[in-house]
CSV table of C-alpha atoms in Angstrom, one decimal:
chain,number,residue,atom,x,y,z
A,1,MET,CA,-4.2,-26.0,-5.5
A,2,ARG,CA,-0.9,-25.0,-7.0
A,3,ARG,CA,-2.1,-25.7,-10.5
A,4,ARG,CA,-5.0,-23.4,-10.0
A,5,ILE,CA,-2.9,-20.6,-8.6
A,6,TYR,CA,-0.1,-20.7,-11.1
A,7,ARG,CA,-2.0,-21.5,-14.3
A,8,GLY,CA,-0.7,-19.1,-16.9
A,9,TRP,CA,2.1,-17.8,-14.7
A,10,ARG,CA,5.7,-18.0,-15.8
A,11,ARG,CA,9.1,-16.5,-14.8
A,12,GLY,CA,9.2,-12.9,-15.8
A,13,GLN,CA,5.8,-12.0,-14.5
A,14,THR,CA,4.7,-10.6,-11.1
A,15,LEU,CA,2.0,-12.4,-9.1
A,16,GLY,CA,1.1,-9.8,-6.4
A,17,ALA,CA,-1.7,-9.7,-3.8
A,18,THR,CA,-3.4,-12.7,-5.3
A,19,LYS,CA,-6.3,-13.7,-3.1
A,20,LEU,CA,-6.2,-17.4,-2.3
A,21,LEU,CA,-9.5,-19.1,-1.4
A,22,LEU,CA,-8.0,-21.5,1.2
A,23,PRO,CA,-9.5,-23.2,4.3
A,24,HIS,CA,-9.0,-21.8,7.7
A,25,TYR,CA,-5.3,-21.0,8.3
A,26,SER,CA,-5.3,-23.0,11.5
A,27,SER,CA,-6.2,-26.2,9.7
A,28,LYS,CA,-3.5,-28.8,9.2
A,29,GLY,CA,-4.2,-29.1,5.4
A,30,CYS,CA,-3.9,-25.3,4.9
A,31,ARG,CA,-0.5,-25.2,6.7
A,32,ARG,CA,0.8,-28.0,4.4
A,33,THR,CA,-0.5,-26.1,1.4
A,34,TYR,CA,1.5,-23.0,2.4
A,35,ARG,CA,4.7,-25.1,2.8
A,36,ASP,CA,4.3,-26.8,-0.6
A,37,LEU,CA,3.5,-23.4,-2.2
A,38,GLU,CA,6.6,-21.8,-0.8
A,39,ARG,CA,8.8,-24.7,-1.9
A,40,SER,CA,7.4,-24.5,-5.4
A,41,LEU,CA,8.1,-20.8,-5.6
A,42,GLU,CA,11.7,-21.3,-4.4
A,43,LYS,CA,12.2,-23.9,-7.3
A,44,LEU,CA,10.9,-21.3,-9.7
A,45,GLY,CA,13.5,-18.8,-8.5
A,46,SER,CA,10.9,-16.3,-7.6
A,47,GLY,CA,12.5,-15.0,-4.5
A,48,SER,CA,10.9,-14.3,-1.2
A,49,LEU,CA,7.1,-14.2,-0.7
A,50,VAL,CA,4.7,-13.0,1.9
A,51,LEU,CA,1.7,-14.9,2.9
A,52,LYS,CA,-0.6,-13.0,5.2
A,53,ILE,CA,-4.2,-13.0,6.5
A,54,VAL,CA,-5.9,-9.6,6.4
A,55,SER,CA,-9.5,-9.2,7.6
A,56,GLY,CA,-10.2,-12.8,7.0
A,57,GLN,CA,-8.7,-12.9,3.5
A,58,VAL,CA,-5.5,-14.7,2.6
A,59,TYR,CA,-3.0,-12.9,0.3
A,60,LEU,CA,0.1,-14.0,-1.5
A,61,THR,CA,2.5,-11.3,-2.5
A,62,ILE,CA,5.7,-11.7,-4.5
A,63,PRO,CA,8.0,-8.6,-4.5
A,64,THR,CA,8.1,-6.5,-7.7
A,65,THR,CA,11.8,-7.3,-8.0
A,66,CYS,CA,10.6,-10.6,-9.5
A,67,ALA,CA,8.8,-8.8,-12.3
A,68,GLU,CA,11.6,-9.1,-14.8
A,69,ASP,CA,14.5,-11.5,-15.2
A,70,PRO,CA,17.5,-9.3,-14.4
A,71,MET,CA,19.6,-11.2,-17.0
A,72,ASP,CA,17.4,-9.6,-19.7
A,73,ASN,CA,18.0,-6.0,-18.5
A,74,GLU,CA,20.9,-3.6,-18.3
A,75,VAL,CA,21.3,-1.7,-15.0
A,76,VAL,CA,21.6,1.9,-15.9
A,77,TYR,CA,21.6,3.3,-12.4
A,78,GLN,CA,21.7,1.7,-9.0
A,79,GLY,CA,20.7,3.7,-5.9
A,80,PHE,CA,17.6,3.8,-3.7
A,81,PHE,CA,15.8,3.3,-7.0
A,82,THR,CA,17.1,1.1,-9.8
A,83,VAL,CA,16.9,2.1,-13.5
A,84,GLU,CA,17.1,-0.7,-16.0
A,85,LYS,CA,16.9,-0.8,-19.8
A,86,ASP,CA,15.2,-3.8,-21.4
A,87,ARG,CA,17.8,-5.3,-23.8
A,88,LYS,CA,15.1,-6.4,-26.2
A,89,THR,CA,12.9,-3.3,-26.4
A,90,GLY,CA,15.1,-0.5,-25.1
A,91,TRP,CA,12.4,0.4,-22.6
A,92,GLU,CA,13.6,2.1,-19.4
A,93,ILE,CA,12.2,0.7,-16.2
A,94,LEU,CA,12.4,2.4,-12.8
A,95,ARG,CA,12.3,-0.2,-10.1
A,96,SER,CA,10.7,0.9,-6.8
A,97,PRO,CA,9.4,-1.1,-3.9
A,98,ASP,CA,5.6,-1.3,-3.6
A,99,SER,CA,4.0,1.0,-1.1
A,100,VAL,CA,0.9,1.5,1.0
A,101,ALA,CA,-1.2,4.6,1.8
A,102,ILE,CA,-3.8,4.6,4.6
A,103,LEU,CA,-6.8,6.8,5.3
A,104,VAL,CA,-7.2,7.4,9.0
A,105,ALA,CA,-10.8,8.3,9.9
A,106,VAL,CA,-12.2,9.6,13.2
A,107,PRO,CA,-16.0,8.9,12.9
A,108,GLU,CA,-16.8,10.6,16.2
A,109,TRP,CA,-15.4,13.8,14.9
A,110,ASN,CA,-16.4,13.3,11.2
A,111,GLN,CA,-12.9,13.9,10.2
A,112,VAL,CA,-9.9,12.2,8.5
A,113,LEU,CA,-6.2,12.7,9.2
A,114,MET,CA,-4.0,14.0,6.4
A,115,ILE,CA,-0.4,15.2,6.5
A,116,THR,CA,1.5,18.1,4.8
A,117,GLN,CA,5.2,17.9,4.1
A,118,SER,CA,7.8,19.1,1.7
A,119,ARG,CA,8.6,16.7,-1.2
A,120,PRO,CA,11.8,17.6,-3.1
A,121,PRO,CA,10.5,16.0,-6.4
A,122,MET,CA,7.4,18.3,-6.2
A,123,VAL,CA,9.5,21.5,-6.1
A,124,ARG,CA,8.6,23.8,-9.1
A,125,ASP,CA,7.9,27.4,-9.9
A,126,ASP,CA,4.4,27.4,-8.4
A,127,ASN,CA,5.4,25.3,-5.4
A,128,PRO,CA,9.0,26.3,-4.4
A,129,ASP,CA,9.1,24.3,-1.2
A,130,GLY,CA,7.4,21.2,-2.7
A,131,ARG,CA,4.8,21.1,0.1
A,132,ILE,CA,1.8,18.9,-0.6
A,133,THR,CA,-1.1,17.4,1.4
A,134,GLU,CA,-1.4,13.7,1.4
A,135,MET,CA,-2.3,10.6,3.4
A,136,PRO,CA,0.2,8.7,5.6
A,137,ALA,CA,2.1,6.3,3.4
A,138,GLY,CA,5.3,4.2,3.3
A,139,ARG,CA,7.3,1.9,1.1
A,140,LEU,CA,7.6,-1.9,1.5
A,141,ASP,CA,11.4,-1.7,1.8
A,142,LYS,CA,11.9,-3.3,5.3
A,143,PRO,CA,12.6,-7.0,5.4
A,144,GLY,CA,10.0,-9.1,7.0
A,145,LEU,CA,7.3,-6.4,7.1
A,146,ASP,CA,4.3,-6.6,4.8
A,147,TYR,CA,1.9,-3.7,3.7
A,148,VAL,CA,-0.2,-4.0,6.9
A,149,ASP,CA,2.9,-3.8,9.1
A,150,ILE,CA,4.1,-0.8,7.2
A,151,ALA,CA,0.7,0.9,7.4
A,152,VAL,CA,0.6,0.4,11.2
A,153,ALA,CA,4.1,1.9,11.6
A,154,GLU,CA,3.5,4.8,9.3
A,155,VAL,CA,0.3,5.8,11.0
A,156,GLU,CA,2.1,6.1,14.3
A,157,GLU,CA,5.1,7.8,12.8
A,158,GLU,CA,3.3,10.4,10.7
A,159,VAL,CA,0.1,11.2,12.5
A,160,GLY,CA,0.7,10.0,16.1
A,161,VAL,CA,-2.0,7.3,16.1
A,162,LYS,CA,-1.5,3.8,17.5
A,163,ILE,CA,-3.3,1.0,15.7
A,164,THR,CA,-2.9,-2.7,15.4
A,165,ARG,CA,-2.9,-5.1,12.4
A,166,LYS,CA,-6.5,-6.1,13.0
A,167,ASP,CA,-7.6,-2.5,12.7
A,168,VAL,CA,-6.4,-2.2,9.1
A,169,ARG,CA,-8.8,-2.8,6.2
A,170,LEU,CA,-8.1,-2.8,2.5
A,171,PHE,CA,-9.9,-1.1,-0.4
A,172,ASN,CA,-10.0,-2.7,-3.9
A,173,ASP,CA,-10.1,-6.3,-2.5
A,174,GLY,CA,-6.5,-5.8,-1.4
A,175,VAL,CA,-5.2,-5.5,-4.9
A,176,PRO,CA,-2.5,-2.8,-5.3
A,177,LEU,CA,-2.8,-0.2,-8.0
A,178,ALA,CA,-0.1,0.6,-10.5
A,179,LEU,CA,1.1,4.2,-10.0
A,180,SER,CA,2.8,4.8,-13.4
A,181,PRO,CA,2.8,1.5,-15.3
A,182,GLY,CA,4.5,3.0,-18.3
A,183,GLY,CA,7.8,3.3,-16.5
A,184,ILE,CA,7.7,2.5,-12.7
A,185,THR,CA,7.2,-0.9,-11.1
A,186,GLU,CA,5.7,0.5,-7.9
A,187,ARG,CA,2.2,-0.5,-7.0
A,188,MET,CA,0.3,0.9,-4.0
A,189,TYR,CA,-2.0,-0.8,-1.5
A,190,LEU,CA,-4.9,1.4,-0.4
A,191,ALA,CA,-5.8,0.8,3.3
A,192,TRP,CA,-8.1,2.5,5.8
A,193,VAL,CA,-8.8,2.5,9.5
A,194,GLU,CA,-11.4,4.1,11.8
A,195,ILE,CA,-10.2,5.2,15.2
A,196,ALA,CA,-11.4,6.8,18.4
A,197,PRO,CA,-10.2,10.2,19.4
A,198,SER,CA,-8.5,8.7,22.4
A,199,GLN,CA,-6.0,6.9,20.1
A,200,ILE,CA,-4.6,10.3,18.8
A,201,ASP,CA,-1.5,11.8,20.5
A,202,LEU,CA,-2.5,15.4,20.8
A,203,SER,CA,0.6,16.4,22.6
A,204,ARG,CA,2.7,16.6,19.4
A,205,GLU,CA,2.5,19.0,16.5
A,206,THR,CA,5.2,17.7,14.1
A,207,PHE,CA,5.9,14.1,13.1
A,208,GLY,CA,8.1,12.0,10.9
A,209,CYS,CA,11.4,10.1,10.9
A,210,ALA,CA,14.3,12.2,12.0
A,211,SER,CA,16.8,10.1,10.2
A,212,GLU,CA,15.0,10.7,6.9
A,213,ARG,CA,14.8,14.5,7.7
A,214,GLU,CA,11.0,14.4,7.6
A,215,ARG,CA,9.1,17.2,9.1
A,216,ILE,CA,5.4,16.4,8.9
A,217,THR,CA,2.4,18.4,10.0
A,218,ARG,CA,-0.9,16.6,10.8
A,219,LYS,CA,-4.0,18.0,9.4
A,220,PHE,CA,-7.7,17.3,10.4
A,221,VAL,CA,-10.0,17.4,7.3
A,222,PRO,CA,-13.8,17.3,7.6
A,223,VAL,CA,-15.3,14.3,5.9
A,224,ALA,CA,-17.8,16.7,4.3
A,225,ASP,CA,-14.9,18.4,2.4
A,226,LEU,CA,-13.6,15.2,0.8
A,227,GLY,CA,-16.0,15.3,-2.2
A,228,THR,CA,-15.1,18.9,-3.1
A,229,MET,CA,-11.6,19.6,-2.0
A,230,THR,CA,-8.7,20.0,-4.5
A,231,TYR,CA,-6.2,17.2,-4.3
A,232,GLU,CA,-2.5,17.2,-4.9
A,233,ASN,CA,-1.8,13.4,-4.6
A,234,MET,CA,-3.5,10.6,-6.6
A,235,ALA,CA,-3.5,8.2,-3.6
A,236,THR,CA,-5.1,10.8,-1.4
A,237,CYS,CA,-7.8,11.5,-3.9
A,238,THR,CA,-8.5,7.8,-4.5
A,239,LEU,CA,-8.6,6.9,-0.8
A,240,SER,CA,-11.0,9.8,0.0
A,241,LEU,CA,-13.4,8.9,-2.8
A,242,MET,CA,-13.3,5.2,-1.8
A,243,TYR,CA,-14.1,6.1,1.8
A,244,LEU,CA,-17.0,8.3,0.8
A,245,ARG,CA,-18.3,5.4,-1.2
A,246,GLU,CA,-17.9,3.2,1.9
A,247,LEU,CA,-19.9,5.6,3.9
A,248,GLU,CA,-22.6,5.8,1.2
A,249,ARG,CA,-22.8,2.0,1.2
A,250,ARG,CA,-23.4,2.0,4.9
A,251,GLN,CA,-26.3,4.4,4.7
A,252,SER,CA,-28.0,2.6,1.8
A,253,PRO,CA,-30.8,0.3,2.8
A,254,GLU,CA,-30.1,-3.4,2.5
A,255,PRO,CA,-31.8,-5.1,-0.5
A,256,GLY,CA,-35.3,-6.1,0.4
A,257,ARG,CA,-35.6,-3.6,3.2
A,258,ALA,CA,-37.5,-0.3,2.8
C-alpha cells in the first residue's frame, strides 16, 4: 500500500488531499495501515499529517508547509504569512495555510447564504471600503482541525448556522484548488451543505469573530440568480457554478430511463 501511495513522491513535494482506496476504517488491517503510513511519513521528515474520512472517502493531507525544503529558501518576511525566496531560482513564494470555502444552501427556500464584509486588501479607488460578497470561508491554521472542522466552525461563526461534520460534502472529489500557483502556496477546498430553515439563527444580523475585528453581514441569494449574477470572488463563483451543476445532475434522468 505505501509503495502505491508514494510512488514518484519525494521530499520537496506536497501530497495533499490524496484519496486512498482503503478498506473500511473500522477494520483491523486498515488501522494498521494508517499507523504504518504515519510512521513512514515521520521518517521522511514530512511533518504532521491529517487522515480523515469525509462522506465515505478517506483523505490524506500533508500541510503545504512541507512543499519546499526550508533549507533551500531564504526567509524574506515572517508574519502571519511567510515570504521566501528560492535560492536556486530567485522565485519569491508566499506561504499561506490552505483554506476551505463552503456553500450553504437552503433548498426549501431555493436560496444560498452568502456574506458581505470589508476586506482591507480589496480597498481601491472603485471600492474604498473593500467590501465584497463571498461565501463563508476559513484558513486551516488551527492545530488539530482539518478542512471539515473549519467549515463547520466558519458556517456557524459567519452565517449563524449549526451543522455537523457529516453534513459537509466536497466538490472536485475533495481535491483542493490552487488559488495563485505562480506565487502563493494556498489551496482551497470547496465544500457545500444543504440545510433546513430551522438551522438558521434569525435573531442576529451581524456575525464574525470579534477578536479579528470581523463585521459580517449575511445575505440570502436566490438560486435562480447564481447563473447570472456578477461575482467578486473566485471561490464564490466556482462554488455557485458547481452547485448549479449538482442541481442539474439531480434533475437529469438516469441512464436507461425515459
